[in-house]
GROMACS .gro file of C-alpha atoms in nm:
model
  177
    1UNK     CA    1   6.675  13.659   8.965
    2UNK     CA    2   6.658  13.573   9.295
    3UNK     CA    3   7.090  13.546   9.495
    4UNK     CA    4   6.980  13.471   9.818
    5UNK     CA    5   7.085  13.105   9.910
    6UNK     CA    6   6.847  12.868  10.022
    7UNK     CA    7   6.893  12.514  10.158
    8UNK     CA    8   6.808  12.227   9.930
    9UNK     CA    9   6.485  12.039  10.031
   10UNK     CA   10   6.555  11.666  10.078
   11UNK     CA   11   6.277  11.621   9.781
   12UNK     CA   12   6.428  11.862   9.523
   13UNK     CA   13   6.331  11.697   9.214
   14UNK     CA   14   6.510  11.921   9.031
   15UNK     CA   15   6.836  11.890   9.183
   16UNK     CA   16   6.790  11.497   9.086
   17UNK     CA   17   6.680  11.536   8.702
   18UNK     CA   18   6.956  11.715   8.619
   19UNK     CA   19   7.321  11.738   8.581
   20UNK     CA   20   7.555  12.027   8.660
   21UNK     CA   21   7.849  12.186   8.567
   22UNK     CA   22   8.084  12.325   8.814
   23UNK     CA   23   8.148  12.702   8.643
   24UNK     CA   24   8.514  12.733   8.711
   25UNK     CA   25   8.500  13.130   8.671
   26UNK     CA   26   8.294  13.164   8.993
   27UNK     CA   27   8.429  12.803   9.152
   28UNK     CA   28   8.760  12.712   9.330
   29UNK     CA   29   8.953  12.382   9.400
   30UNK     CA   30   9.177  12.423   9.723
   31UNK     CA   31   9.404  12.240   9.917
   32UNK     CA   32   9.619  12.354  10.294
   33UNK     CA   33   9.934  12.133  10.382
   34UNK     CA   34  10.111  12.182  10.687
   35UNK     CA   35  10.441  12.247  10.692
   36UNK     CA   36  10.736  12.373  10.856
   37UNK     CA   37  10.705  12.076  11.095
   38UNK     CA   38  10.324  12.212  11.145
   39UNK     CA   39  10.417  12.586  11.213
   40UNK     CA   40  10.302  12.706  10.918
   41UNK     CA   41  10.031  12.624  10.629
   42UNK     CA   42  10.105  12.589  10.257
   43UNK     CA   43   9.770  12.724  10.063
   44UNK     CA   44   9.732  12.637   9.714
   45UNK     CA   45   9.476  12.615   9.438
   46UNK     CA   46   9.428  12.490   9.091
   47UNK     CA   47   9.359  12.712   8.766
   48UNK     CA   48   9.201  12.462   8.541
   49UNK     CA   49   8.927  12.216   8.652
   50UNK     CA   50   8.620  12.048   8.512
   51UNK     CA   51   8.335  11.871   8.754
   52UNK     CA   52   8.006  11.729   8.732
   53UNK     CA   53   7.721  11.639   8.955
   54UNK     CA   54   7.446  11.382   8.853
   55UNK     CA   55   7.248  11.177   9.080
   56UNK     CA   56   7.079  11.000   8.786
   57UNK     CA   57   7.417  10.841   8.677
   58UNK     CA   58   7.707  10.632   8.775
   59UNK     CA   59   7.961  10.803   8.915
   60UNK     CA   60   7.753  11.081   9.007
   61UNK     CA   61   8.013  11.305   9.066
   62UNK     CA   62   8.370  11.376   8.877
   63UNK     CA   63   8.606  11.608   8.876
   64UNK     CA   64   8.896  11.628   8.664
   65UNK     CA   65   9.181  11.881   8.760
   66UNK     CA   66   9.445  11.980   8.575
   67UNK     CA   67   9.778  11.876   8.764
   68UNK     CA   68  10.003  12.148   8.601
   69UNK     CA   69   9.803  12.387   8.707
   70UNK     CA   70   9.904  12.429   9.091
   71UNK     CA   71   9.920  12.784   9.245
   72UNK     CA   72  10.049  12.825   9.560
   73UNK     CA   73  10.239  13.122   9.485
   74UNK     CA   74  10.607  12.994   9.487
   75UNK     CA   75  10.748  12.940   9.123
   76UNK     CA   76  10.998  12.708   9.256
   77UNK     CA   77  10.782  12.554   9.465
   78UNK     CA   78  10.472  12.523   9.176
   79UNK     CA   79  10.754  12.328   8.979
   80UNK     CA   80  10.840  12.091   9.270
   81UNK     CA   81  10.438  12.008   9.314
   82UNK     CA   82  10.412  11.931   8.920
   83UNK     CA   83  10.778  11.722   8.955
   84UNK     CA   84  10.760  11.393   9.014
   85UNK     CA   85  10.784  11.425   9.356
   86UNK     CA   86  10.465  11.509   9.382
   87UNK     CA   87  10.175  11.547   9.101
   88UNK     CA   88  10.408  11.414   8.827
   89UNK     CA   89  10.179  11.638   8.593
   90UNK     CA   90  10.401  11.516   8.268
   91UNK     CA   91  10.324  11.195   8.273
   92UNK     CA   92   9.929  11.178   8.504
   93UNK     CA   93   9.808  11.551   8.426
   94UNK     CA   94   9.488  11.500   8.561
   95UNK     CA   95   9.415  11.508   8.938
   96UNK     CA   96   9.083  11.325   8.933
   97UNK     CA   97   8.771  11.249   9.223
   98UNK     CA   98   8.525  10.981   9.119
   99UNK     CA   99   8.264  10.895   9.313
  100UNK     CA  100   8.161  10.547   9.402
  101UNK     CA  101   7.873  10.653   9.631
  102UNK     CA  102   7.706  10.955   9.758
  103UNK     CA  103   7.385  11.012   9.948
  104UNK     CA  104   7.121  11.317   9.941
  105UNK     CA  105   7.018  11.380  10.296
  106UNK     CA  106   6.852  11.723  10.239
  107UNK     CA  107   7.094  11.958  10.191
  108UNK     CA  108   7.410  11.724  10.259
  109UNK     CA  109   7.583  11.519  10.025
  110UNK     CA  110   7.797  11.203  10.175
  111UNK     CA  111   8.007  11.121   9.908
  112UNK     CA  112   8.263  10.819   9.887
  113UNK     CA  113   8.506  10.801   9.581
  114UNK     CA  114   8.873  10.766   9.472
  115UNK     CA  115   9.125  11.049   9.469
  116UNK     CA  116   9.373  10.970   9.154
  117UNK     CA  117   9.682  11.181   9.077
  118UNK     CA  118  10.040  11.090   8.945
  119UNK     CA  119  10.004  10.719   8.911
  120UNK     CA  120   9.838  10.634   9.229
  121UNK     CA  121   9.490  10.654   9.385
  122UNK     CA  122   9.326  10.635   9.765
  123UNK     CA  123   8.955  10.572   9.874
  124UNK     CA  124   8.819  10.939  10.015
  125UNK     CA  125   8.504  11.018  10.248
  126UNK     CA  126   8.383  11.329  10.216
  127UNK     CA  127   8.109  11.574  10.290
  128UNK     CA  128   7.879  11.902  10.133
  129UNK     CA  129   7.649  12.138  10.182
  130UNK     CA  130   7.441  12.248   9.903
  131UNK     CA  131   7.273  12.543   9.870
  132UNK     CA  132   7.003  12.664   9.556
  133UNK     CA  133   7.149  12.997   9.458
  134UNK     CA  134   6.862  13.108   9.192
  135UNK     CA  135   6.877  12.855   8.905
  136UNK     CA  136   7.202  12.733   9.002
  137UNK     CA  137   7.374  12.564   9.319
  138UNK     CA  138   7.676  12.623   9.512
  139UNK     CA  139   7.857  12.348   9.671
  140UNK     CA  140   8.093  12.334   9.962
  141UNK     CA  141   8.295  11.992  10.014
  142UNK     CA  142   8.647  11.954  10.227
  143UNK     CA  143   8.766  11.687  10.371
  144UNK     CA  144   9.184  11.550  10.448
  145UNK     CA  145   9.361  11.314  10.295
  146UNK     CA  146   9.711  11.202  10.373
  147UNK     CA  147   9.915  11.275  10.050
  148UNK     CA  148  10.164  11.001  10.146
  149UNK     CA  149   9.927  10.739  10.009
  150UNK     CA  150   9.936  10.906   9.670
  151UNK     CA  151  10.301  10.878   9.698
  152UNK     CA  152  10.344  11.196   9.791
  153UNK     CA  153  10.632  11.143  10.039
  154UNK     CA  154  10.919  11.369   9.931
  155UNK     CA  155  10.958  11.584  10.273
  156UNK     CA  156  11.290  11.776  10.319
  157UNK     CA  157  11.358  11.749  10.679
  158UNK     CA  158  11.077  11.596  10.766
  159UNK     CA  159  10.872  11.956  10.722
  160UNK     CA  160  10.634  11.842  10.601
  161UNK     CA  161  10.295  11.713  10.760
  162UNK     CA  162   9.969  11.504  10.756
  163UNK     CA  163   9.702  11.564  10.612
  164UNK     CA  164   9.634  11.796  10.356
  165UNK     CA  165   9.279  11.921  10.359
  166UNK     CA  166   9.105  11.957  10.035
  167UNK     CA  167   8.869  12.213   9.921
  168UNK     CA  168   8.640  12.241   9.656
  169UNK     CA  169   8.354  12.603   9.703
  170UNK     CA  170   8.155  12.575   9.376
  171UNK     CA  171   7.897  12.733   9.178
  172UNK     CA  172   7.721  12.451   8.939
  173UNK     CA  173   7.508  12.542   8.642
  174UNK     CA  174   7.238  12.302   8.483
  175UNK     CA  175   7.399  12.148   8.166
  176UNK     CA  176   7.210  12.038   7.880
  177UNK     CA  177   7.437  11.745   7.838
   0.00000   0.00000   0.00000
């Protein structure tokens, strides 16, 4: 099998005919907050996500993150994020992306969507790279958001700031689905 990544050529069939899976064991979802009035970063991450990617189909791309699931490090923190202050993971648990549009310009994907999480959802614009990795891809997307419009607002002090930049470095497996 061949590991070396190779850029994906703007007339990849294959990439087109089929859907993928985002393989969570060799994938990550991401996100850095400032904080400390900007001084320092917050990282996080979430342990339980599902995504797909289909350019046949409407949305072509979802992902569906499990809210409870935060990691930044901080036990006391991890319960704040999942709190209704923030991700309000008992009553929304899933942190979800769907698409609304997203373009194939040879290796780059511009994708437009909503974000959804505890109640509330925003319009996003984001970008990846995509790269063939053997049978498989890997995807790189980021892009901020400013939590505040999810009504994510609670800030003690003030600390903390605008935006958060989200993160998503996956490895997507064709799915027979």
């Amino acid at each position: 099998m061949n590991t070396a990544a190779t850029p994906i050529p703007t007339s990849s069939r294959a990439l087109e005919a089929t859907r993928w899976r985002i393989d969570p064991a060799r994938s990550s979802v991401s996100f850095q907050t400032p904080t400390l009035w900007g001084r320092a970063i917050v990282n996080g991450h979430f342990e339980r996500y599902d995504g797909t990617l289909d350019l046949r189909r409407e949305p072509a791309i979802e992902l569906a993150i499990d809210g409870a699931s935060v990691d930044t490090n901080n036990k006391f923190r991890d319960k704040h994020l999942r709190g209704a202050d923030f991700f309000d993971a008992a009553n929304h648990p899933e942190v979800r992306f769907v698409s609304s549009s997203v373009l194939l310009e040879g290796d780059q994907l511009k994708v437009r969507g909503r974000l959804s999480t505890g109640g509330r959802s925003m319009p996003i614009e984001l970008g990846a790279t995509l790269r063939r990795v053997g049978d498989e891809l890997e995807i790189d997307a980021s892009t901020h958001v400013d939590h505040r419009e999810l009504g994510m607002t609670h800030s003690t002090l003030g600390m903390i700031r605008t935006p958060s930049e989200l993160n998503v470095h996956g490895r997507l497996v064709a799915d027979p689905d």
